[in-house]
Coordinates of C-alpha atoms in Angstrom, one line a residue:
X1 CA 132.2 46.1 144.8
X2 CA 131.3 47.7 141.8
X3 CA 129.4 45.2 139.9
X4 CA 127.6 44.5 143.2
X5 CA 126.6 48.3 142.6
X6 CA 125.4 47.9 138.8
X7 CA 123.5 44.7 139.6
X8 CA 121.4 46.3 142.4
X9 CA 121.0 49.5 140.0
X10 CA 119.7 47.4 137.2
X11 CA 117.5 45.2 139.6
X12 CA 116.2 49.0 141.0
X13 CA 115.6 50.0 137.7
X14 CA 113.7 46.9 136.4
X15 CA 111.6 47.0 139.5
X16 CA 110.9 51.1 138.6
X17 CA 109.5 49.6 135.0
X18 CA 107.7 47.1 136.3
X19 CA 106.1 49.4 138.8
X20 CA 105.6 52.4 135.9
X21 CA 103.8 49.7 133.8
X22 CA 101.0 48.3 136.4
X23 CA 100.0 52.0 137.6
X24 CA 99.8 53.3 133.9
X25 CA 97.8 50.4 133.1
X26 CA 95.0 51.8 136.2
X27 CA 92.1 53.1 134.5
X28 CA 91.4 56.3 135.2
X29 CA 87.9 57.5 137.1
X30 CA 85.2 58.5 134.9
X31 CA 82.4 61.2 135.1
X32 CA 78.9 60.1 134.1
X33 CA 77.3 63.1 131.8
X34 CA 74.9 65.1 133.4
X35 CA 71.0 64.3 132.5
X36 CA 70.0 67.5 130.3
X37 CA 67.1 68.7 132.0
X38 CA 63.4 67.0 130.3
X39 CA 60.8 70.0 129.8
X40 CA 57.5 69.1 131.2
X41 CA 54.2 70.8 129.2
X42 CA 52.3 73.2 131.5
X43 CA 48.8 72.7 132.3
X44 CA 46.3 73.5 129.4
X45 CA 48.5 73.0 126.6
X46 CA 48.3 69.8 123.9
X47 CA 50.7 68.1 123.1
X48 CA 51.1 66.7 119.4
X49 CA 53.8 64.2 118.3
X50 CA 56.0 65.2 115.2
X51 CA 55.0 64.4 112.0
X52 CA 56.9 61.5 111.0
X53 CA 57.8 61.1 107.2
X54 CA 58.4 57.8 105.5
X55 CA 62.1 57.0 104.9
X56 CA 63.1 57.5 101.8
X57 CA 66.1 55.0 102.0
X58 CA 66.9 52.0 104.1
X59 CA 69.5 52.9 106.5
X60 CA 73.3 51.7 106.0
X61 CA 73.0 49.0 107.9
X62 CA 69.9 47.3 105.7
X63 CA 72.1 47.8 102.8
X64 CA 75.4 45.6 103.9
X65 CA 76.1 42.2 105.8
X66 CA 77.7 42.0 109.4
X67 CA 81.3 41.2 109.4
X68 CA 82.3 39.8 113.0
X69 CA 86.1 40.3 114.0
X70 CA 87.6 39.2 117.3
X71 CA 90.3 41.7 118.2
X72 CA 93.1 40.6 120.7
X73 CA 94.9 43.2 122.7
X74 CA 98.6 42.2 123.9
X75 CA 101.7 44.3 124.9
X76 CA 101.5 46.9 122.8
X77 CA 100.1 44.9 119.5
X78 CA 96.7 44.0 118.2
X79 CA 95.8 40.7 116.3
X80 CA 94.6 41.2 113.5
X81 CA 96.4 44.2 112.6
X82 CA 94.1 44.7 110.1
X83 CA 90.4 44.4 109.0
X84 CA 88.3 45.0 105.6
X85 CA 85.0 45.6 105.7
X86 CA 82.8 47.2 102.5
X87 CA 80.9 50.3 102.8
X88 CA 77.4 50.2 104.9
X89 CA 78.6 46.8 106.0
X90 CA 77.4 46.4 110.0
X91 CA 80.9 45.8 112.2
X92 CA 80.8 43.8 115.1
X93 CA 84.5 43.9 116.4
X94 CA 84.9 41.5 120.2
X95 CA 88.1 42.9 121.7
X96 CA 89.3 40.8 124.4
X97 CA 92.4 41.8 126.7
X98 CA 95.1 39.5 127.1
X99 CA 97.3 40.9 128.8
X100 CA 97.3 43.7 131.2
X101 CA 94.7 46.5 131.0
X102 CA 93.7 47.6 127.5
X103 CA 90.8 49.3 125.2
X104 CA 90.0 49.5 121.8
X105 CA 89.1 52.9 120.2
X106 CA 88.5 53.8 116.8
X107 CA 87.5 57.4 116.4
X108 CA 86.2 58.1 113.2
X109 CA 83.3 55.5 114.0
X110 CA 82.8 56.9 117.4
X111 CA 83.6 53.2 118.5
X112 CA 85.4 52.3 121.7
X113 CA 85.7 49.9 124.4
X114 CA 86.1 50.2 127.9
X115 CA 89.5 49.7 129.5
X116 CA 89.8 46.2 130.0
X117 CA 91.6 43.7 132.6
X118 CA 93.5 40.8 131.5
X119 CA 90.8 37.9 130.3
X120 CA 88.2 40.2 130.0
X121 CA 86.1 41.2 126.9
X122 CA 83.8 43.7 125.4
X123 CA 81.5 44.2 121.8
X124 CA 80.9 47.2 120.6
X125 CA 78.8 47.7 117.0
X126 CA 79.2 50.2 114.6
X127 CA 78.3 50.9 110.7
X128 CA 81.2 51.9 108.3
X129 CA 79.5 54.6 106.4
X130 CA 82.8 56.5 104.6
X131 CA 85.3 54.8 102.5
X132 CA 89.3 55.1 103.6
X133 CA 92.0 53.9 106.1
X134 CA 91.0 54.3 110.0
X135 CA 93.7 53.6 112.6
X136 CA 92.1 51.7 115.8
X137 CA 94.3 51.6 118.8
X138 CA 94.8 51.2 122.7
X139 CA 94.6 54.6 124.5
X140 CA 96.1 53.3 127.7
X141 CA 99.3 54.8 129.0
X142 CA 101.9 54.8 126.0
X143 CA 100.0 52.1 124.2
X144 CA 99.2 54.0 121.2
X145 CA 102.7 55.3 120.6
X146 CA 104.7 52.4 121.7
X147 CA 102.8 50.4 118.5
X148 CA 99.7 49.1 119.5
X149 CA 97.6 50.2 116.8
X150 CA 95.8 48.5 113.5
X151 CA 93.7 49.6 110.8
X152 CA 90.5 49.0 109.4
X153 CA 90.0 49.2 105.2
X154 CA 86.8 50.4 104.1
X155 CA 85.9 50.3 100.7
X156 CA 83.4 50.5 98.2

């Protein structure tokens, strides 16, 4: 009788997992920003467009190459774990979801993906402009902290 009572615990218990992992994995609803408010000129008055001065430099991105990485998102890992890139290079990183719903987010580069469904994939574009170590990682549920995270290496 009693291992008839620690079997159906442990098969209540697995399904209470299961259960905890597919709703933490929902995405959650999203607000669009509100449109600021465009001012209108009143009647009478001119309007002149801003002086525009010649650049003096060509932006980051003229300066370095694209470097392409696809980035697949598991249960709770990344592959690659890591990527290298030189300052001013262009990054294009392709995250695709393989499992379950994840994003990609790396904050100091203001880059991020949507939360994604298993199979589906997203690019996002961004140019490393500072030199260091940047942790990218899934901000889904627990992802983050159960070891889903990689880093990128930007040098000079």
């Amino acid at each position: 009788m009693k291992a008839v009572i620690a079997i159906l615990v442990v098969v209540i218990l697995g399904v209470g997992v299961w259960y905890f992992m597919q709703n933490s994995a929902a995405p959650a609803a999203e607000t669009p920003p509100a449109a600021a408010p465009t001012p209108t000129p009143s009647a009478g008055t001119e309007q002149t467009p801003p002086a525009q001065t010649p650049p003096t430099a060509p932006p980051p991105a003229a300066q370095g190459t694209v470097k392409e990485f696809t980035v697949t998102g598991t249960n709770f890992e990344f592959s690659p774990k890591e990527m290298r890139v030189k300052r001013g290079d262009r990054v294009r990183v392709t995250f695709v979801s393989a499992g379950g719903m994840h994003d990609w987010v790396l904050e100091e580069f203001n880059a991020a993906t949507q939360q994604l469904a298993a199979g589906e994939r997203e690019t996002v574009e961004f140019v490393a402009s500072k030199t260091g170590t940047f942790e990218y990682y899934c901000s889904v549920g627990a992802h983050r902290q159960m070891g889903m995270t990689g880093n990128l290496i930007v040098s000079e």
